[in-house]
Short mmCIF file of C-alpha atoms in Angstrom, two decimals:
data_model
loop_
_atom_site.label_atom_id
_atom_site.label_comp_id
_atom_site.label_asym_id
_atom_site.label_seq_id
_atom_site.Cartn_x
_atom_site.Cartn_y
_atom_site.Cartn_z
CA MET A 1 -59.75 -55.14 -165.57
CA ARG A 2 -58.06 -54.38 -168.86
CA LEU A 3 -59.75 -52.44 -171.73
CA LEU A 4 -57.91 -51.35 -175.32
CA LEU A 5 -58.84 -47.37 -175.88
CA VAL A 6 -58.56 -46.79 -179.80
CA GLU A 7 -58.06 -42.97 -180.33
CA ASP A 8 -55.85 -41.46 -182.55
CA ASP A 9 -55.85 -38.00 -180.54
CA ARG A 10 -52.71 -38.54 -178.47
CA GLU A 11 -53.56 -35.72 -175.98
CA LEU A 12 -57.31 -36.70 -175.86
CA SER A 13 -56.14 -40.70 -175.30
CA GLY A 14 -53.98 -39.53 -172.81
CA ARG A 15 -56.22 -37.94 -170.45
CA LEU A 16 -58.98 -40.55 -171.13
CA ALA A 17 -56.34 -43.44 -170.04
CA ALA A 18 -55.37 -41.48 -166.69
CA ARG A 19 -58.81 -41.19 -165.83
CA LEU A 20 -60.02 -44.80 -166.55
CA GLU A 21 -56.75 -45.66 -164.90
CA ALA A 22 -57.36 -43.44 -161.55
CA ALA A 23 -61.00 -45.31 -161.61
CA GLY A 24 -59.06 -48.23 -161.10
CA PHE A 25 -58.81 -49.90 -165.24
CA ALA A 26 -55.91 -51.07 -166.85
CA VAL A 27 -55.51 -49.56 -169.96
CA ASP A 28 -53.87 -50.64 -173.42
CA ARG A 29 -53.75 -47.75 -176.22
CA ALA A 30 -53.80 -47.56 -179.50
CA PHE A 31 -53.67 -44.78 -182.36
CA ASP A 32 -54.58 -46.05 -185.72
CA GLY A 33 -57.12 -48.50 -187.49
CA PRO A 34 -54.55 -51.04 -188.63
CA THR A 35 -53.02 -51.50 -184.99
CA ALA A 36 -56.10 -51.48 -183.58
CA ALA A 37 -57.28 -54.15 -185.78
CA ALA A 38 -54.69 -56.29 -185.31
CA TRP A 39 -54.10 -56.95 -181.78
CA PRO A 40 -53.76 -59.21 -179.72
CA ASP A 41 -55.84 -61.17 -177.16
CA LEU A 42 -58.90 -59.08 -177.53
CA ALA A 43 -60.89 -62.07 -176.01
CA ARG A 44 -59.13 -61.63 -172.72
CA LEU A 45 -60.08 -57.28 -172.42
CA GLY A 46 -63.10 -56.18 -170.67
CA ALA A 47 -64.45 -54.07 -173.55
CA LEU A 48 -62.76 -52.29 -176.18
CA ILE A 49 -63.51 -48.42 -176.61
CA LEU A 50 -63.03 -47.37 -180.72
CA ASP A 51 -63.01 -44.02 -182.46
CA LEU A 52 -64.70 -43.85 -185.62
CA GLY A 53 -62.08 -41.84 -187.59
CA LEU A 54 -59.06 -43.52 -187.30
CA PRO A 55 -55.95 -42.66 -189.94
CA HIS A 56 -55.68 -45.77 -191.92
CA MET A 57 -58.64 -47.82 -191.10
CA PRO A 58 -61.91 -46.18 -190.24
CA GLY A 59 -62.81 -47.75 -186.93
CA ILE A 60 -66.45 -49.45 -188.29
CA ALA A 61 -63.94 -51.28 -190.69
CA VAL A 62 -61.75 -52.27 -187.26
CA LEU A 63 -65.21 -52.99 -185.38
CA ARG A 64 -66.73 -55.41 -188.82
CA HIS A 65 -63.09 -57.17 -188.84
CA TRP A 66 -63.44 -57.74 -185.20
CA ARG A 67 -66.76 -58.85 -185.39
CA ARG A 68 -66.20 -61.14 -188.41
CA ALA A 69 -62.96 -62.73 -186.66
CA GLY A 70 -65.16 -63.98 -184.00
CA VAL A 71 -64.52 -61.24 -181.47
CA SER A 72 -67.05 -60.74 -178.53
CA THR A 73 -65.55 -58.54 -176.28
CA PRO A 74 -68.07 -55.73 -175.55
CA VAL A 75 -67.12 -52.49 -177.87
CA ILE A 76 -68.07 -48.84 -177.12
CA ILE A 77 -67.69 -46.95 -179.88
CA LEU A 78 -66.51 -42.91 -179.43
CA THR A 79 -68.03 -40.67 -181.77
CA ALA A 80 -67.09 -36.77 -182.71
CA ARG A 81 -70.19 -37.03 -184.92
CA GLY A 82 -73.52 -37.61 -183.55
CA SER A 83 -76.11 -38.41 -186.20
CA TRP A 84 -78.58 -41.39 -185.77
CA GLN A 85 -77.20 -42.88 -189.25
CA GLU A 86 -74.34 -43.53 -188.09
CA LYS A 87 -75.39 -44.81 -184.16
CA VAL A 88 -77.51 -47.06 -186.63
CA GLU A 89 -74.66 -48.13 -188.71
CA GLY A 90 -72.18 -48.63 -185.50
CA LEU A 91 -74.91 -50.79 -183.76
CA ASN A 92 -74.92 -52.63 -186.87
CA ALA A 93 -71.56 -53.36 -187.07
CA GLY A 94 -71.28 -54.85 -183.80
CA ALA A 95 -71.13 -52.31 -181.58
CA ASP A 96 -72.70 -52.37 -177.75
CA ASP A 97 -72.70 -48.63 -177.31
CA PHE A 98 -71.95 -45.01 -178.61
CA VAL A 99 -70.63 -42.05 -176.49
CA VAL A 100 -70.35 -38.89 -179.15
CA LYS A 101 -67.43 -36.47 -178.45
CA PRO A 102 -66.61 -34.48 -176.07
CA VAL A 103 -66.35 -37.14 -173.84
CA HIS A 104 -67.34 -36.76 -170.53
CA SER A 105 -65.20 -39.60 -168.67
CA GLU A 106 -67.83 -40.31 -165.94
CA GLU A 107 -70.30 -40.95 -168.19
CA LEU A 108 -68.02 -43.56 -170.24
CA ILE A 109 -66.96 -45.61 -167.11
CA ALA A 110 -70.83 -45.21 -166.53
CA ARG A 111 -71.46 -47.20 -169.64
CA ILE A 112 -68.11 -49.08 -169.04
CA HIS A 113 -69.65 -50.48 -166.29
CA ALA A 114 -73.29 -51.16 -167.26
CA LEU A 115 -72.00 -53.25 -170.26
CA VAL A 116 -69.43 -55.12 -167.78
CA ARG A 117 -72.39 -56.02 -165.98
CA ARG A 118 -74.30 -56.99 -168.79
CA THR A 119 -72.06 -58.85 -170.58
CA GLN A 120 -70.30 -60.66 -167.23
CA ASN A 121 -72.58 -61.00 -165.04
CA GLY A 122 -75.93 -61.73 -166.39
CA GLY A 123 -77.11 -58.14 -165.18
CA ALA A 124 -76.02 -58.91 -161.59
CA THR A 125 -74.60 -55.54 -159.83
CA LEU A 126 -72.69 -56.65 -157.01
CA LEU A 127 -70.63 -59.72 -157.15
CA GLU A 128 -70.40 -61.90 -153.80
CA ALA A 129 -68.10 -64.68 -152.35
CA GLY A 130 -66.71 -66.12 -149.16
CA GLY A 131 -68.58 -63.37 -146.75
CA ILE A 132 -67.01 -60.17 -149.42
CA THR A 133 -69.41 -58.26 -151.51
CA LEU A 134 -68.10 -56.38 -154.07
CA ASP A 135 -69.90 -53.20 -156.29
CA PRO A 136 -68.51 -53.02 -159.19
CA VAL A 137 -69.79 -49.64 -160.21
CA ALA A 138 -69.49 -47.72 -156.59
CA HIS A 139 -65.97 -48.91 -156.43
CA THR A 140 -66.38 -50.65 -152.80
CA ALA A 141 -65.88 -53.75 -151.24
CA THR A 142 -67.09 -55.32 -147.62
CA MET A 143 -66.46 -58.20 -145.73
CA ALA A 144 -69.08 -59.30 -143.00
CA GLY A 145 -70.67 -55.66 -143.73
CA ARG A 146 -67.50 -53.42 -143.14
CA PRO A 147 -65.70 -51.94 -145.66
CA LEU A 148 -62.52 -53.20 -147.00
CA ARG A 149 -60.06 -50.44 -147.26
CA LEU A 150 -58.05 -51.74 -150.55
CA SER A 151 -55.26 -50.03 -152.32
CA ARG A 152 -56.46 -49.70 -156.38
CA GLN A 153 -54.54 -52.81 -157.60
CA GLU A 154 -55.62 -54.89 -154.03
CA TYR A 155 -59.03 -54.04 -155.82
CA ARG A 156 -58.54 -55.22 -159.25
CA LEU A 157 -57.22 -58.70 -158.25
CA LEU A 158 -59.86 -58.73 -155.57
CA GLU A 159 -62.49 -58.28 -158.33
CA LEU A 160 -60.72 -61.14 -160.60
CA PHE A 161 -60.76 -63.23 -158.02
CA LEU A 162 -64.35 -62.67 -156.85
CA ARG A 163 -65.46 -63.03 -161.01
CA ARG A 164 -63.59 -66.24 -161.00
CA ALA A 165 -64.20 -67.66 -157.60
CA GLY A 166 -63.57 -71.27 -157.22
CA HIS A 167 -61.40 -71.19 -160.47
CA ILE A 168 -57.85 -71.51 -160.48
CA LEU A 169 -56.15 -68.28 -162.16
CA SER A 170 -52.15 -68.63 -163.19
CA GLN A 171 -49.59 -65.84 -162.44
CA ALA A 172 -49.82 -65.58 -165.81
CA ASP A 173 -53.74 -64.68 -166.04
CA LEU A 174 -53.14 -62.33 -163.09
CA LEU A 175 -50.83 -60.29 -164.67
CA GLU A 176 -52.55 -59.80 -167.47
CA HIS A 177 -55.64 -58.53 -166.39
CA LEU A 178 -54.33 -56.34 -163.93
CA TYR A 179 -51.24 -54.26 -166.03
CA ALA A 180 -51.13 -53.14 -169.16
CA LEU A 181 -48.95 -55.11 -172.01
CA ASP A 182 -46.68 -51.73 -172.16
CA ALA A 183 -46.47 -51.76 -167.77
CA GLU A 184 -43.67 -53.66 -166.51
CA ARG A 185 -45.29 -57.37 -165.00
CA ASP A 186 -43.02 -58.25 -161.94
CA HIS A 187 -44.07 -62.25 -160.36
CA ASN A 188 -42.70 -61.08 -157.12
CA ALA A 189 -44.38 -57.94 -157.57
CA LEU A 190 -47.78 -59.89 -157.49
CA GLU A 191 -46.64 -62.43 -154.73
CA VAL A 192 -46.41 -59.45 -152.75
CA LEU A 193 -49.66 -57.64 -153.70
CA VAL A 194 -51.56 -61.38 -152.91
CA SER A 195 -50.01 -61.25 -149.63
CA ARG A 196 -51.23 -57.77 -148.71
CA LEU A 197 -54.77 -58.71 -150.15
CA ARG A 198 -54.86 -61.82 -147.88
CA ARG A 199 -54.02 -59.81 -145.16
CA LYS A 200 -57.43 -57.96 -144.96
CA ILE A 201 -59.63 -60.91 -146.48
CA GLY A 202 -58.10 -63.57 -144.25
CA ARG A 203 -55.18 -66.21 -145.41
CA ASP A 204 -57.45 -68.87 -146.09
CA ALA A 205 -59.36 -66.63 -148.51
CA ILE A 206 -56.88 -67.47 -151.43
CA THR A 207 -55.16 -70.48 -151.85
CA THR A 208 -51.88 -71.20 -153.31
CA VAL A 209 -51.97 -73.99 -155.90
CA ARG A 210 -48.81 -75.09 -156.36
CA GLY A 211 -47.23 -74.88 -159.73
CA LEU A 212 -50.66 -73.83 -161.06
CA GLY A 213 -51.61 -70.37 -159.20
CA TYR A 214 -53.98 -69.48 -156.84
CA ARG A 215 -57.51 -70.14 -156.26
CA PHE A 216 -60.16 -67.83 -154.01
CA GLU A 217 -62.14 -70.40 -152.22
CA ARG A 218 -66.02 -69.36 -152.32
#
């Protein structure tokens, strides 16, 4: 799952991005308000993490701009200001949750998982299809009750397939969700990744639809 982290403190941004990537997310980063407001394809991201104290354009203004533009992607606000007035202002502007600095990465990750469950899975905790069960919070997957040993990218790919089981996903769709915008995107590497995942969950679980992409069979 891809996230956008908007934080002007580059040291803090780097630390949070590293922790989020270690937890299995692909992280894009912006460092000022105008860049965040103009970010492309926000609807394709799993969540937006937004600092309020941004240069050139305050975070609240960015959030209002997103919501006026019809962006419905969940937003978690980061702020060093913990007053209830600012929380009310943020929620009224369209935020879904608040985390007050100093940020504990474990809390932020837990809030992201909870938010994505509510917005994408109707509150369901587990993803289940084709005899596979995946727990996005515990970051574990089992097949027929047996644990699956997956690399970080294999896990990301399996989670995406389970969320869209039965649907055709193009290579472009998969690369978009697996890698941050500034990461190198290699179609051959994606084919290798799909092949590795097939060896672990069964070749018939993922069908290649010639000219269109891949489909995870229910």
